[in-house]
Coordinates of N, CA and C in Angstrom, one line a residue:
M13 N -20.1 -0.6 6.8 CA -18.7 -0.7 7.4 C -18.0 -1.7 6.6
N14 N -18.7 -2.9 6.2 CA -17.6 -4.0 5.6 C -17.4 -3.6 4.2
V15 N -18.2 -2.7 3.5 CA -17.7 -2.2 2.2 C -16.5 -1.1 2.2
R16 N -16.6 -0.4 3.5 CA -15.7 0.6 3.6 C -14.2 -0.1 3.9
R17 N -14.2 -1.6 4.5 CA -13.1 -2.1 4.8 C -12.5 -2.9 3.5
V18 N -13.5 -3.1 2.7 CA -12.9 -4.0 1.5 C -12.4 -2.9 0.5
I19 N -12.6 -1.5 0.6 CA -12.3 -0.5 -0.3 C -10.9 -0.2 0.5
V20 N -10.6 -0.2 1.6 CA -9.3 -0.2 2.3 C -8.4 -0.9 1.9
W21 N -8.6 -2.1 2.0 CA -7.6 -3.2 1.6 C -7.2 -3.2 -0.2
I22 N -8.6 -3.1 -1.0 CA -8.2 -2.8 -2.5 C -7.5 -2.2 -2.7
A23 N -7.8 -0.6 -2.3 CA -7.1 0.8 -2.6 C -5.6 0.4 -1.7
S24 N -5.5 0.1 -1.0 CA -4.3 0.1 0.0 C -3.1 -1.2 -1.0
I25 N -3.7 -2.1 -1.3 CA -2.8 -3.1 -2.4 C -2.5 -2.7 -3.6
T26 N -3.5 -2.0 -4.3 CA -3.3 -1.2 -5.3 C -2.2 -0.4 -5.4
F27 N -2.5 0.6 -4.5 CA -1.5 1.9 -4.1 C -0.2 1.3 -4.0
G28 N 0.1 0.3 -3.3 CA 1.3 -0.5 -3.0 C 2.1 -1.1 -4.4
L29 N 1.2 -1.7 -5.0 CA 2.0 -2.3 -6.5 C 2.1 -1.2 -7.4
M30 N 1.3 -0.2 -7.5 CA 1.5 0.8 -8.5 C 2.7 1.6 -8.2
N31 N 3.0 2.0 -6.8 CA 4.2 2.6 -6.4 C 5.3 1.8 -6.2
A32 N 5.3 0.2 -6.1 CA 6.3 -0.3 -6.0 C 7.0 -0.2 -7.8
A33 N 6.2 -0.5 -8.8 CA 6.1 -0.8 -10.0 C 7.0 0.7 -10.2
A34 N 6.5 1.9 -9.9 CA 6.9 3.3 -10.5 C 8.3 3.3 -9.8
V35 N 8.7 3.0 -8.3 CA 10.2 3.0 -7.7 C 11.2 2.0 -8.8
I36 N 10.7 0.9 -9.5 CA 11.4 0.1 -10.1 C 11.5 0.9 -11.6
L37 N 10.6 1.5 -12.4 CA 10.5 2.1 -13.2 C 11.5 3.4 -13.2
F38 N 11.1 4.0 -11.9 CA 11.8 5.5 -11.8 C 13.4 5.4 -12.1
F39 N 14.0 4.2 -11.3 CA 15.3 4.2 -11.2 C 15.9 3.2 -12.6
H40 N 15.2 3.2 -13.3 CA 15.6 2.4 -14.7 C 16.5 1.1 -14.4
T41 N 15.6 0.4 -13.4 CA 16.2 -1.1 -13.4 C 15.2 -2.2 -13.7
T42 N 15.6 -3.5 -13.1 CA 14.6 -4.6 -13.4 C 14.3 -5.2 -12.3
L43 N 13.5 -5.9 -12.3 CA 13.2 -6.7 -11.1 C 14.2 -7.8 -10.4
E44 N 15.2 -8.3 -11.2 CA 16.2 -9.1 -11.4 C 17.4 -8.6 -10.6
K45 N 17.5 -7.1 -10.7 CA 18.8 -6.4 -10.3 C 17.9 -5.8 -9.1
F46 N 16.6 -5.3 -9.0 CA 16.1 -4.6 -7.6 C 16.2 -5.6 -6.5
S47 N 16.1 -7.0 -6.8 CA 15.7 -7.9 -5.8 C 14.1 -7.8 -5.7
P48 N 13.5 -9.3 -5.7 CA 12.4 -9.0 -5.4 C 12.0 -8.9 -3.8
V49 N 12.8 -9.2 -3.1 CA 12.7 -9.0 -1.7 C 12.7 -7.5 -1.3
N50 N 13.5 -6.7 -1.8 CA 13.5 -5.2 -1.8 C 11.9 -4.6 -2.5
A51 N 11.8 -5.2 -4.0 CA 10.3 -4.7 -4.2 C 9.1 -5.1 -3.4
F52 N 9.2 -6.2 -2.7 CA 8.2 -6.8 -1.8 C 8.2 -5.6 -0.5
L53 N 9.2 -5.4 0.2 CA 9.4 -4.2 1.1 C 8.9 -2.7 0.8
V54 N 9.2 -2.4 -0.6 CA 8.7 -1.2 -1.2 C 7.3 -1.1 -1.1
F55 N 6.8 -2.4 -1.7 CA 5.4 -2.6 -1.7 C 4.5 -2.6 -0.4
I56 N 5.2 -3.4 0.8 CA 4.3 -3.3 1.9 C 4.4 -2.0 2.6
S57 N 5.6 -1.0 2.4 CA 5.7 0.2 3.0 C 4.7 1.3 2.4
F58 N 4.5 1.3 1.2 CA 3.6 1.9 0.6 C 2.0 1.6 0.8
A59 N 2.0 0.3 0.8 CA 0.6 -0.2 0.9 C 0.2 0.2 2.6
A60 N 1.1 0.0 3.4 CA 1.0 0.2 4.9 C 0.4 1.7 5.2
L61 N 1.2 2.6 4.4 CA 1.0 4.1 4.2 C -0.4 4.2 3.7
A62 N -1.0 3.8 2.8 CA -2.2 3.8 2.5 C -3.3 3.5 3.2
F63 N -3.0 2.2 3.7 CA -3.8 1.6 4.6 C -4.2 2.6 6.1
I64 N -3.1 3.2 6.6 CA -3.2 4.0 7.8 C -3.9 5.3 7.2
W65 N -4.1 5.9 6.3 CA -4.5 7.0 5.9 C -5.8 6.6 5.7
L66 N -6.3 5.5 4.6 CA -7.4 5.4 4.4 C -8.6 4.6 5.6
D67 N -7.4 4.3 6.5 CA -8.4 3.6 8.0 C -8.9 5.0 8.5
F68 N -8.0 5.9 8.6 CA -8.3 7.5 9.2 C -9.4 8.0 8.6
I69 N -9.3 8.0 7.0 CA -10.5 8.8 6.4 C -11.6 8.4 6.1
L70 N -11.6 7.0 5.9 CA -12.8 6.2 5.8 C -13.9 5.7 7.4
R71 N -12.9 6.0 8.5 CA -13.4 5.7 9.8 C -13.7 4.0 9.7
T72 N -12.6 3.2 9.1 CA -13.0 1.8 9.2 C -12.7 1.4 10.8
K73 N -11.9 1.9 11.5 CA -11.5 1.9 13.0 C -10.7 0.3 12.8
Y74 N -9.9 0.1 11.9 CA -8.9 -1.4 12.1 C -8.0 -1.0 13.0
L75 N -7.3 0.4 13.1 CA -6.4 0.3 14.1 C -6.9 1.2 15.4
R76 N -8.1 1.2 15.8 CA -8.4 1.8 16.8 C -8.9 0.6 17.6
S77 N -9.3 -0.5 17.1 CA -10.2 -1.4 17.8 C -9.0 -2.4 18.3

């Protein structure tokens, strides 16, 4: 169970970082123009999305307990 929980956290953080970087690159902008706060909000939203689905798929029961 603990290994699956670590996988959920690491995969969610990685997914969030990769997608936040992809959004910045997709819109041809820089972090200074996009604002670090906006980049953080994009990161959190993508990471939360991945966290919810990985919790369901791997049955770690974070959201059910």
